[in-house]
Amino acid sequence: MNKKIIKNKNIILCVSGSIAAYKSIYLSSLLVKEGANVQVILTESAKNFVGESSFSGITHNPVITGYYDSKTSLSIDHIDIAKKADVILVAPATANIIAKIALGISSDPIVGSILASKAPVIIAPAMDGDMFKSEQVQKNITELIGFNYYISGPEKGRLASGMNEFGRMSEPDILFEEIISIFSKKKDYEKVEAIVTAGGTIEEIDPVRYISNKSSGKMGIEIAKALRDRGASVTLIHGKIDSAEETQGIKKIFTKSAIEMKNTIDNLVDKCQIIIMSAAVSDYKVKNISKEKIKKDSLDYIQLEKNPDILKGIDGSKIAKVGFAAESENLLINAKKKLSSKDCKIIVANDITLEGSGFGSDNNKAVIVDLDGEESFPLMSKSKLAHKILDRAKKFID
Ligand code: PMT
C-alpha cells in the first residue's frame, strides 16, 4: 500500500449523526498523518456524538457545520471545498444522509458539496441491521452505486442495539485503504462487460443428497470485485458459495447445476468481452435424479454421466476466455494442456494440495499461463491475485 499517494490530497470527510462518528476522528488523524488536507463537514446531529474541536484540532482546518457559518476564503464553504476535493468520504453515513444524497436533497453542506464536486465519493453506511436491510435503504444504496459512488461496508458485528448484524461502519483502517486504492486505482476495464463464475456446482442425487465440492466462491468473488473496481460491468454467475463478502455493484445470478450454469453463460456470453471461470464445475452429474429419497440400502451405486465442458464450449474467437486449473500434481503440464484443449487465452493454475491455498482459504498460490509464457506468484491474498490475473488478461481485450 502506497500511503504517500495521499500527500497533499484534498479530502472532504463528511460526518453524519451516528454512534460510529467517533471512528472518524481516528480516520482523520490517519489521513492527516500521511499529509492529506482534510476538511470536515459535521451535520447538526453528528454534533451530538462528536465535537467540532476534536476535528479542527486534528485537521488544523475549520469544521463546516452549516451553510451560513462561512469559514473558507470563498465564503460559500461547501462550494469552495467541493471544487478542490480529490475525494469525498461520508463516514458514518446514516440512512437519512444516504436518502438525501440519493435524491439530491441539498439541505445540508454534505449533499451540497457532493453535488458541486466531480470527485469520487465513498459512502460508509452505519445503522441498525434491520434499517440497513430495509427496502428503502437498499433502494437508495442502489441509486448511489448507479452514480458510481463506492459503498464501503457496512460490516457485520455488534451494533449499538445489541444486535449482531450488518450495520457497523467500516473500520478507519479499511476506509483509509479504500481512499488510497481510489488514488492508485486503474480504470483499465472501463466499458468492458465481464462474466465471472464462482463457487461449486450442485448435482442432485435425490431430494436430500447432492454432489458438490469444496469451493467457497472466494476466488471468483475477488475477481468480480477487482473487475468492478477497475470499471467493468460484471455478472457473477455462482453456485454454492460460503462467502459473506460485499458484492455491491455486481450482478449476481445463482445457478445450481453445471447445466444451469452453462445455459446462463450461453445467454450472456455474446455481449461480453471476457469470461473468467473460477467456479469448480462438476465434471459429472447423476444420470437419473430420484424424485424420492433413495433408501440407504440402495445407495451403494449411483450412475453418473458427463457434464458438458462449459469453458471448452464457448467460442474463443468472440470472447477472451480465462480458465482455472485446480491441480494436485504436474501443475504446469496440466495447465498448459488445458490452455490449448479449452482454447483459453489464460489458465490460472493453482496447487490445491498446498496448505492455506486453493479451496476455501483467503489466499492462493498460482501460476498464470498464456501463450507468451508463465508467471509464478507466491502465496498472496485472493484479492491481490485477482488483480494480477486482470493485469495479464488486459492485453486480450484491447
Ligand atoms: O472457490 P474458492 O474456495 O475460493 O477456491 C478457488 C478454486 C480452487 C475453486 C479456484 O481457484 C479454481 O481452481 N477453480 C477451478 C476449479 C476446477 O474446476 O478446475 P478444473 O481444472 O477441473 O477445470 C478447469 C476449468 O474448466 C475451470 O475454469 C472450470 O471452471 C472449467 N470447467 C470445468 C468442468 C466443466 N464441466 N466445465 C468447465 O467449464
Short mmCIF file of C-alpha atoms and ligand atoms in Angstrom, two decimals:
data_model
loop_
_atom_site.label_atom_id
_atom_site.label_comp_id
_atom_site.label_asym_id
_atom_site.label_seq_id
_atom_site.Cartn_x
_atom_site.Cartn_y
_atom_site.Cartn_z
CA MET A 1 0.00 0.00 0.00
CA ASN A 2 1.50 3.29 -1.13
CA LYS A 3 0.43 5.65 1.67
CA LYS A 4 2.44 8.54 0.21
CA ILE A 5 -0.10 8.83 -2.60
CA ILE A 6 -2.46 10.81 -0.36
CA LYS A 7 0.07 13.52 0.48
CA ASN A 8 -1.42 16.99 -0.29
CA LYS A 9 -4.70 15.45 -1.48
CA ASN A 10 -7.84 17.38 -0.52
CA ILE A 11 -10.18 15.03 1.29
CA ILE A 12 -13.65 16.02 2.47
CA LEU A 13 -14.72 13.92 5.44
CA CYS A 14 -18.49 14.19 5.97
CA VAL A 15 -19.69 13.01 9.36
CA SER A 16 -23.38 12.39 9.99
CA GLY A 17 -25.15 11.57 13.25
CA SER A 18 -24.29 8.04 14.29
CA ILE A 19 -22.60 6.48 17.28
CA ALA A 20 -19.85 5.42 14.84
CA ALA A 21 -18.83 9.09 14.40
CA TYR A 22 -16.04 8.64 16.97
CA LYS A 23 -14.22 6.36 14.49
CA SER A 24 -13.98 9.26 12.04
CA ILE A 25 -11.83 11.20 14.48
CA TYR A 26 -9.23 8.43 14.27
CA LEU A 27 -9.65 8.25 10.49
CA SER A 28 -9.00 11.98 10.15
CA SER A 29 -5.83 11.51 12.19
CA LEU A 30 -4.64 8.65 9.92
CA LEU A 31 -5.18 10.85 6.86
CA VAL A 32 -3.53 13.96 8.31
CA LYS A 33 -0.53 11.88 9.44
CA GLU A 34 0.12 10.98 5.79
CA GLY A 35 -0.04 14.62 4.69
CA ALA A 36 -3.63 14.86 3.41
CA ASN A 37 -5.53 18.11 3.74
CA VAL A 38 -8.72 17.03 5.49
CA GLN A 39 -11.81 19.22 5.53
CA VAL A 40 -14.54 18.01 7.85
CA ILE A 41 -18.27 18.69 7.49
CA LEU A 42 -20.38 17.82 10.51
CA THR A 43 -24.17 17.56 10.42
CA GLU A 44 -26.20 19.03 13.27
CA SER A 45 -26.98 15.54 14.60
CA ALA A 46 -23.32 14.45 14.36
CA LYS A 47 -22.56 17.17 16.91
CA ASN A 48 -24.49 15.09 19.45
CA PHE A 49 -21.81 12.38 19.13
CA VAL A 50 -18.53 14.19 18.42
CA GLY A 51 -17.20 17.71 18.90
CA GLU A 52 -16.12 20.24 16.31
CA SER A 53 -12.90 20.93 18.20
CA SER A 54 -11.72 17.28 18.01
CA PHE A 55 -11.73 17.50 14.22
CA SER A 56 -10.37 21.05 13.92
CA GLY A 57 -7.61 20.15 16.38
CA ILE A 58 -6.51 17.18 14.28
CA THR A 59 -7.03 18.59 10.78
CA HIS A 60 -5.94 22.18 11.51
CA ASN A 61 -8.89 23.24 9.35
CA PRO A 62 -12.14 24.87 10.44
CA VAL A 63 -15.05 22.45 10.58
CA ILE A 64 -18.06 23.25 8.40
CA THR A 65 -21.32 22.77 10.27
CA GLY A 66 -23.85 24.66 8.20
CA TYR A 67 -24.45 26.77 5.13
CA TYR A 68 -24.30 30.07 6.93
CA ASP A 69 -21.17 29.97 9.09
CA SER A 70 -18.68 30.80 6.38
CA LYS A 71 -15.14 29.72 7.21
CA THR A 72 -13.36 29.47 3.86
CA SER A 73 -11.93 32.15 1.59
CA LEU A 74 -14.81 31.90 -0.85
CA SER A 75 -17.38 32.40 1.90
CA ILE A 76 -19.53 29.72 0.26
CA ASP A 77 -17.78 26.95 2.13
CA HIS A 78 -19.26 23.83 0.55
CA ILE A 79 -18.62 25.10 -2.99
CA ASP A 80 -15.09 26.17 -2.14
CA ILE A 81 -14.07 22.81 -0.73
CA ALA A 82 -16.10 20.82 -3.29
CA LYS A 83 -14.20 22.30 -6.23
CA LYS A 84 -10.84 21.47 -4.68
CA ALA A 85 -11.78 17.98 -3.43
CA ASP A 86 -9.88 14.91 -4.64
CA VAL A 87 -12.22 12.56 -2.80
CA ILE A 88 -15.33 12.90 -0.64
CA LEU A 89 -15.96 10.38 2.12
CA VAL A 90 -19.23 10.17 4.03
CA ALA A 91 -18.45 8.23 7.21
CA PRO A 92 -20.57 7.42 9.06
CA ALA A 93 -23.44 7.67 6.58
CA THR A 94 -26.83 7.37 8.27
CA ALA A 95 -29.99 6.19 6.49
CA ASN A 96 -31.06 9.85 6.48
CA ILE A 97 -27.98 11.24 4.72
CA ILE A 98 -27.95 8.28 2.29
CA ALA A 99 -31.54 9.09 1.29
CA LYS A 100 -30.72 12.77 0.87
CA ILE A 101 -27.66 12.05 -1.28
CA ALA A 102 -29.65 9.56 -3.39
CA LEU A 103 -32.31 12.19 -4.07
CA GLY A 104 -30.02 15.24 -4.20
CA ILE A 105 -31.79 16.95 -1.30
CA SER A 106 -29.15 19.55 -0.55
CA SER A 107 -30.48 20.86 2.75
CA ASP A 108 -27.06 20.49 4.34
CA PRO A 109 -23.49 21.13 3.15
CA ILE A 110 -22.70 17.41 2.79
CA VAL A 111 -25.13 16.95 -0.08
CA GLY A 112 -24.32 20.42 -1.41
CA SER A 113 -20.61 19.53 -1.62
CA ILE A 114 -21.24 16.18 -3.29
CA LEU A 115 -23.48 17.78 -5.90
CA ALA A 116 -20.97 20.57 -6.58
CA SER A 117 -17.97 18.25 -6.94
CA LYS A 118 -16.64 15.88 -9.58
CA ALA A 119 -14.52 13.97 -7.05
CA PRO A 120 -15.10 10.27 -6.35
CA VAL A 121 -17.44 9.65 -3.43
CA ILE A 122 -17.13 6.91 -0.81
CA ILE A 123 -20.13 6.16 1.40
CA ALA A 124 -19.65 4.19 4.62
CA PRO A 125 -23.12 3.28 5.94
CA ALA A 126 -23.63 2.85 9.68
CA MET A 127 -27.00 2.00 11.18
CA ASP A 128 -29.15 -0.65 12.78
CA GLY A 129 -29.09 -4.00 10.96
CA ASP A 130 -32.80 -4.03 10.10
CA MET A 131 -32.67 -0.42 8.94
CA PHE A 132 -29.82 -1.31 6.60
CA LYS A 133 -31.76 -4.29 5.22
CA SER A 134 -34.90 -2.21 4.67
CA GLU A 135 -36.17 -1.83 1.13
CA GLN A 136 -35.82 1.94 1.25
CA VAL A 137 -32.16 1.97 2.32
CA GLN A 138 -31.26 -0.79 -0.16
CA LYS A 139 -33.01 1.11 -2.95
CA ASN A 140 -31.14 4.31 -2.08
CA ILE A 141 -27.82 2.45 -1.96
CA THR A 142 -28.53 1.02 -5.40
CA GLU A 143 -29.09 4.59 -6.61
CA LEU A 144 -25.72 5.62 -5.19
CA ILE A 145 -23.99 2.70 -6.90
CA GLY A 146 -25.66 3.87 -10.10
CA PHE A 147 -23.90 7.25 -9.62
CA ASN A 148 -20.62 5.27 -9.43
CA TYR A 149 -20.16 6.03 -5.74
CA TYR A 150 -18.15 3.50 -3.76
CA ILE A 151 -20.01 1.82 -0.92
CA SER A 152 -17.75 0.59 1.87
CA GLY A 153 -19.32 -1.90 4.26
CA PRO A 154 -21.21 -1.97 6.50
CA GLU A 155 -19.54 -4.79 8.37
CA LYS A 156 -21.24 -7.45 10.41
CA GLY A 157 -20.75 -7.14 14.15
CA ARG A 158 -22.20 -5.95 17.43
CA LEU A 159 -24.36 -2.86 16.95
CA ALA A 160 -25.43 -0.22 19.45
CA SER A 161 -28.78 -2.03 19.71
CA GLY A 162 -27.01 -5.21 20.83
CA MET A 163 -27.82 -6.95 17.53
CA ASN A 164 -25.09 -8.86 15.73
CA GLU A 165 -25.83 -7.79 12.18
CA PHE A 166 -24.58 -5.92 9.11
CA GLY A 167 -24.65 -2.26 10.16
CA ARG A 168 -21.26 -1.44 11.67
CA MET A 169 -19.34 1.26 9.88
CA SER A 170 -16.18 0.04 8.13
CA GLU A 171 -13.17 0.39 10.40
CA PRO A 172 -10.99 3.51 9.87
CA ASP A 173 -8.08 1.35 8.62
CA ILE A 174 -10.31 -0.11 5.88
CA LEU A 175 -11.60 3.32 4.84
CA PHE A 176 -8.04 4.63 4.83
CA GLU A 177 -7.06 1.77 2.46
CA GLU A 178 -10.07 2.47 0.24
CA ILE A 179 -9.09 6.11 -0.11
CA ILE A 180 -5.57 5.04 -1.07
CA SER A 181 -6.89 2.49 -3.54
CA ILE A 182 -9.05 5.18 -5.18
CA PHE A 183 -5.95 7.24 -5.84
CA SER A 184 -3.97 4.24 -7.06
CA LYS A 185 -6.83 2.63 -8.94
CA LYS A 186 -6.55 1.79 -12.58
CA LYS A 187 -9.75 2.08 -14.56
CA ASP A 188 -8.44 -0.11 -17.36
CA TYR A 189 -11.60 -2.25 -17.63
CA GLU A 190 -13.98 0.65 -18.22
CA LYS A 191 -16.73 -0.21 -20.79
CA VAL A 192 -15.85 -3.92 -20.54
CA GLU A 193 -18.68 -6.42 -19.96
CA ALA A 194 -17.42 -9.40 -17.97
CA ILE A 195 -18.69 -12.74 -16.71
CA VAL A 196 -17.09 -14.36 -13.68
CA THR A 197 -18.05 -17.75 -12.33
CA ALA A 198 -17.54 -18.77 -8.71
CA GLY A 199 -18.32 -21.50 -6.21
CA GLY A 200 -19.19 -25.13 -6.57
CA THR A 201 -21.98 -26.52 -8.73
CA ILE A 202 -24.57 -28.82 -7.15
CA GLU A 203 -25.62 -32.07 -8.81
CA GLU A 204 -28.67 -33.53 -7.15
CA ILE A 205 -28.89 -37.23 -6.33
CA ASP A 206 -32.33 -37.19 -4.71
CA PRO A 207 -34.37 -34.61 -2.72
CA VAL A 208 -31.87 -34.63 0.17
CA ARG A 209 -28.49 -35.55 -1.28
CA TYR A 210 -26.18 -33.93 -3.80
CA ILE A 211 -22.67 -33.99 -5.22
CA SER A 212 -20.65 -30.81 -4.86
CA ASN A 213 -17.13 -29.72 -3.95
CA LYS A 214 -15.13 -27.58 -1.52
CA SER A 215 -15.21 -24.32 -3.49
CA SER A 216 -16.19 -21.35 -1.29
CA GLY A 217 -16.51 -18.87 -4.16
CA LYS A 218 -13.92 -16.53 -2.60
CA MET A 219 -11.58 -16.56 -5.60
CA GLY A 220 -14.35 -15.74 -8.08
CA ILE A 221 -15.84 -13.05 -5.85
CA GLU A 222 -12.45 -11.33 -5.54
CA ILE A 223 -12.09 -11.40 -9.33
CA ALA A 224 -15.57 -9.91 -9.76
CA LYS A 225 -14.76 -7.16 -7.24
CA ALA A 226 -11.43 -6.38 -8.92
CA LEU A 227 -13.17 -6.11 -12.29
CA ARG A 228 -15.87 -3.87 -10.82
CA ASP A 229 -13.26 -1.65 -9.17
CA ARG A 230 -11.38 -1.36 -12.46
CA GLY A 231 -14.51 -0.13 -14.20
CA ALA A 232 -16.04 -3.27 -15.74
CA SER A 233 -19.69 -4.16 -15.69
CA VAL A 234 -19.70 -7.59 -14.05
CA THR A 235 -22.10 -10.53 -13.88
CA LEU A 236 -21.13 -13.09 -11.26
CA ILE A 237 -22.65 -16.48 -12.03
CA HIS A 238 -22.24 -18.64 -8.98
CA GLY A 239 -23.05 -21.98 -7.49
CA LYS A 240 -22.77 -22.74 -3.79
CA ILE A 241 -20.73 -20.01 -2.06
CA ASP A 242 -19.85 -19.54 1.64
CA SER A 243 -18.56 -16.03 1.44
CA ALA A 244 -20.32 -13.09 3.11
CA GLU A 245 -18.24 -10.63 1.05
CA GLU A 246 -19.85 -7.40 -0.09
CA THR A 247 -20.61 -7.57 -3.81
CA GLN A 248 -22.36 -4.26 -4.32
CA GLY A 249 -22.40 -3.12 -7.92
CA ILE A 250 -22.02 -6.69 -9.18
CA LYS A 251 -24.95 -8.50 -10.78
CA LYS A 252 -25.23 -11.94 -9.16
CA ILE A 253 -27.01 -14.95 -10.67
CA PHE A 254 -27.29 -18.20 -8.74
CA THR A 255 -27.13 -21.37 -10.81
CA LYS A 256 -27.35 -24.76 -9.21
CA SER A 257 -26.06 -27.39 -11.59
CA ALA A 258 -23.41 -27.29 -14.31
CA ILE A 259 -26.15 -27.37 -16.94
CA GLU A 260 -27.87 -24.33 -15.36
CA MET A 261 -24.53 -22.52 -15.23
CA LYS A 262 -23.87 -23.35 -18.87
CA ASN A 263 -27.32 -22.17 -20.03
CA THR A 264 -26.96 -18.89 -18.12
CA ILE A 265 -23.50 -18.25 -19.56
CA ASP A 266 -24.65 -19.13 -23.08
CA ASN A 267 -27.39 -16.49 -22.82
CA LEU A 268 -24.99 -13.72 -21.79
CA VAL A 269 -21.74 -14.57 -23.49
CA ASP A 270 -22.40 -12.77 -26.78
CA LYS A 271 -22.41 -9.30 -25.22
CA CYS A 272 -19.30 -9.84 -23.10
CA GLN A 273 -15.61 -9.33 -23.84
CA ILE A 274 -14.17 -11.58 -21.14
CA ILE A 275 -15.19 -14.62 -19.10
CA ILE A 276 -13.17 -15.77 -16.10
CA MET A 277 -14.21 -19.21 -14.87
CA SER A 278 -13.03 -19.88 -11.35
CA ALA A 279 -16.08 -21.99 -10.50
CA ALA A 280 -15.42 -25.61 -9.63
CA VAL A 281 -17.80 -27.22 -12.09
CA SER A 282 -18.78 -30.82 -11.52
CA ASP A 283 -17.45 -32.98 -14.36
CA TYR A 284 -20.26 -35.47 -13.80
CA LYS A 285 -23.95 -35.35 -12.99
CA VAL A 286 -26.35 -38.02 -11.78
CA LYS A 287 -27.95 -39.85 -14.69
CA ASN A 288 -31.36 -40.37 -13.12
CA ILE A 289 -32.12 -37.95 -10.28
CA SER A 290 -34.51 -39.73 -7.95
CA LYS A 291 -37.74 -37.89 -7.11
CA GLU A 292 -37.95 -39.83 -3.85
CA LYS A 293 -35.32 -40.08 -1.14
CA ILE A 294 -33.27 -43.16 -2.01
CA LYS A 295 -33.33 -45.78 0.75
CA LYS A 296 -29.89 -46.16 2.30
CA ASP A 297 -29.69 -49.83 1.30
CA SER A 298 -29.97 -48.85 -2.37
CA LEU A 299 -27.31 -46.13 -2.26
CA ASP A 300 -24.18 -48.13 -2.97
CA TYR A 301 -24.40 -47.40 -6.70
CA ILE A 302 -25.18 -44.09 -8.42
CA GLN A 303 -24.90 -43.91 -12.17
CA LEU A 304 -23.17 -40.76 -13.41
CA GLU A 305 -22.90 -39.17 -16.81
CA LYS A 306 -20.55 -36.49 -18.09
CA ASN A 307 -21.46 -32.82 -17.83
CA PRO A 308 -20.59 -30.64 -20.79
CA ASP A 309 -17.31 -28.73 -20.51
CA ILE A 310 -18.70 -25.19 -20.27
CA LEU A 311 -15.45 -23.34 -20.92
CA LYS A 312 -14.48 -25.52 -23.85
CA GLY A 313 -17.88 -24.98 -25.48
CA ILE A 314 -17.54 -21.16 -25.58
CA ASP A 315 -16.27 -19.72 -28.89
CA GLY A 316 -12.82 -18.33 -28.02
CA SER A 317 -12.71 -16.15 -31.12
CA LYS A 318 -15.55 -13.99 -29.77
CA ILE A 319 -14.55 -13.60 -26.12
CA ALA A 320 -11.35 -13.76 -24.07
CA LYS A 321 -11.56 -16.98 -22.07
CA VAL A 322 -9.71 -17.27 -18.77
CA GLY A 323 -9.89 -20.66 -17.08
CA PHE A 324 -8.57 -22.09 -13.86
CA ALA A 325 -6.83 -25.40 -13.34
CA ALA A 326 -7.21 -26.98 -9.93
CA GLU A 327 -4.36 -29.47 -9.80
CA SER A 328 -2.85 -31.77 -7.22
CA GLU A 329 0.10 -32.86 -9.43
CA ASN A 330 2.01 -31.77 -12.56
CA LEU A 331 0.62 -28.26 -12.18
CA LEU A 332 2.30 -26.63 -15.15
CA ILE A 333 1.99 -29.53 -17.60
CA ASN A 334 -1.73 -29.89 -16.90
CA ALA A 335 -2.29 -26.13 -17.05
CA LYS A 336 -0.65 -25.94 -20.49
CA LYS A 337 -2.80 -28.86 -21.70
CA LYS A 338 -5.95 -27.05 -20.51
CA LEU A 339 -4.81 -23.81 -22.17
CA SER A 340 -4.89 -25.46 -25.58
CA SER A 341 -7.62 -28.09 -25.12
CA LYS A 342 -10.08 -25.46 -23.80
CA ASP A 343 -8.88 -22.78 -26.25
CA CYS A 344 -8.25 -20.29 -23.44
CA LYS A 345 -6.21 -17.10 -23.50
CA ILE A 346 -5.06 -17.72 -19.94
CA ILE A 347 -5.09 -20.57 -17.45
CA VAL A 348 -4.62 -19.78 -13.76
CA ALA A 349 -3.18 -22.91 -12.24
CA ASN A 350 -3.43 -23.45 -8.50
CA ASP A 351 -1.98 -26.30 -6.49
CA ILE A 352 -4.91 -27.37 -4.35
CA THR A 353 -2.80 -29.55 -2.04
CA LEU A 354 -0.90 -26.58 -0.63
CA GLU A 355 -1.78 -25.61 2.97
CA GLY A 356 -3.58 -22.23 3.19
CA SER A 357 -4.15 -22.03 -0.56
CA GLY A 358 -6.84 -23.03 -3.07
CA PHE A 359 -10.25 -24.19 -1.87
CA GLY A 360 -11.84 -22.23 0.97
CA SER A 361 -8.86 -20.14 2.06
CA ASP A 362 -8.41 -16.37 1.79
CA ASN A 363 -5.10 -16.83 -0.01
CA ASN A 364 -3.99 -18.61 -3.12
CA LYS A 365 -0.72 -19.55 -4.80
CA ALA A 366 -0.91 -19.69 -8.56
CA VAL A 367 0.92 -19.74 -11.85
CA ILE A 368 -0.63 -17.71 -14.66
CA VAL A 369 -0.04 -19.37 -18.02
CA ASP A 370 -0.64 -17.98 -21.51
CA LEU A 371 0.96 -18.46 -24.92
CA ASP A 372 3.65 -15.89 -24.09
CA GLY A 373 4.86 -17.93 -21.11
CA GLU A 374 4.11 -18.32 -17.44
CA GLU A 375 4.37 -16.16 -14.34
CA SER A 376 4.58 -17.79 -10.93
CA PHE A 377 3.32 -15.94 -7.88
CA PRO A 378 3.97 -16.54 -4.18
CA LEU A 379 1.09 -17.20 -1.77
CA MET A 380 -0.97 -13.98 -1.72
CA SER A 381 -4.48 -12.80 -0.91
CA LYS A 382 -7.11 -13.82 -3.45
CA SER A 383 -7.83 -10.12 -3.91
CA LYS A 384 -4.23 -9.43 -4.91
CA LEU A 385 -4.14 -12.47 -7.21
CA ALA A 386 -7.36 -11.27 -8.85
CA HIS A 387 -5.60 -8.03 -9.84
CA LYS A 388 -2.57 -9.97 -11.15
CA ILE A 389 -4.93 -12.00 -13.37
CA LEU A 390 -6.57 -8.83 -14.67
CA ASP A 391 -3.18 -7.21 -15.33
CA ARG A 392 -2.28 -10.20 -17.51
CA ALA A 393 -5.68 -10.56 -19.21
CA LYS A 394 -5.97 -6.93 -20.28
CA LYS A 395 -3.95 -7.41 -23.46
CA PHE A 396 -6.56 -9.88 -24.76
CA ILE A 397 -9.41 -7.39 -24.74
CA ASP A 398 -7.64 -4.31 -26.10
O1 PMT B 1 -13.82 -21.00 -4.52
P1 PMT B 1 -12.57 -20.98 -3.64
O2 PMT B 1 -12.79 -21.69 -2.33
O3 PMT B 1 -12.03 -19.59 -3.49
O4 PMT B 1 -11.45 -21.84 -4.38
C1 PMT B 1 -10.94 -21.42 -5.60
C2 PMT B 1 -10.74 -22.59 -6.57
C3 PMT B 1 -9.68 -23.53 -6.03
C4 PMT B 1 -12.06 -23.34 -6.78
C5 PMT B 1 -10.30 -21.94 -7.94
O5 PMT B 1 -9.10 -21.26 -7.74
C6 PMT B 1 -10.15 -22.98 -9.03
O6 PMT B 1 -9.13 -23.63 -9.19
N1 PMT B 1 -11.24 -23.15 -9.83
C7 PMT B 1 -11.33 -24.14 -10.93
C8 PMT B 1 -11.75 -25.46 -10.38
C9 PMT B 1 -11.91 -26.50 -11.48
O7 PMT B 1 -12.99 -26.92 -11.74
O8 PMT B 1 -10.82 -26.79 -12.11
P2 PMT B 1 -10.70 -27.86 -13.33
O9 PMT B 1 -9.23 -27.98 -13.53
O10 PMT B 1 -11.49 -29.08 -13.00
O11 PMT B 1 -11.40 -27.15 -14.56
C10 PMT B 1 -10.67 -26.35 -15.48
C11 PMT B 1 -11.53 -25.18 -15.96
O12 PMT B 1 -12.65 -25.65 -16.71
C12 PMT B 1 -12.08 -24.31 -14.86
O13 PMT B 1 -12.00 -22.97 -15.26
C13 PMT B 1 -13.53 -24.76 -14.75
O14 PMT B 1 -14.37 -23.70 -14.32
C14 PMT B 1 -13.86 -25.19 -16.18
N2 PMT B 1 -14.83 -26.29 -16.29
C15 PMT B 1 -14.61 -27.47 -15.66
C16 PMT B 1 -15.51 -28.51 -15.84
C17 PMT B 1 -16.65 -28.34 -16.67
N3 PMT B 1 -17.53 -29.29 -16.84
N4 PMT B 1 -16.82 -27.16 -17.28
C18 PMT B 1 -15.93 -26.14 -17.12
O15 PMT B 1 -16.11 -25.08 -17.70
#
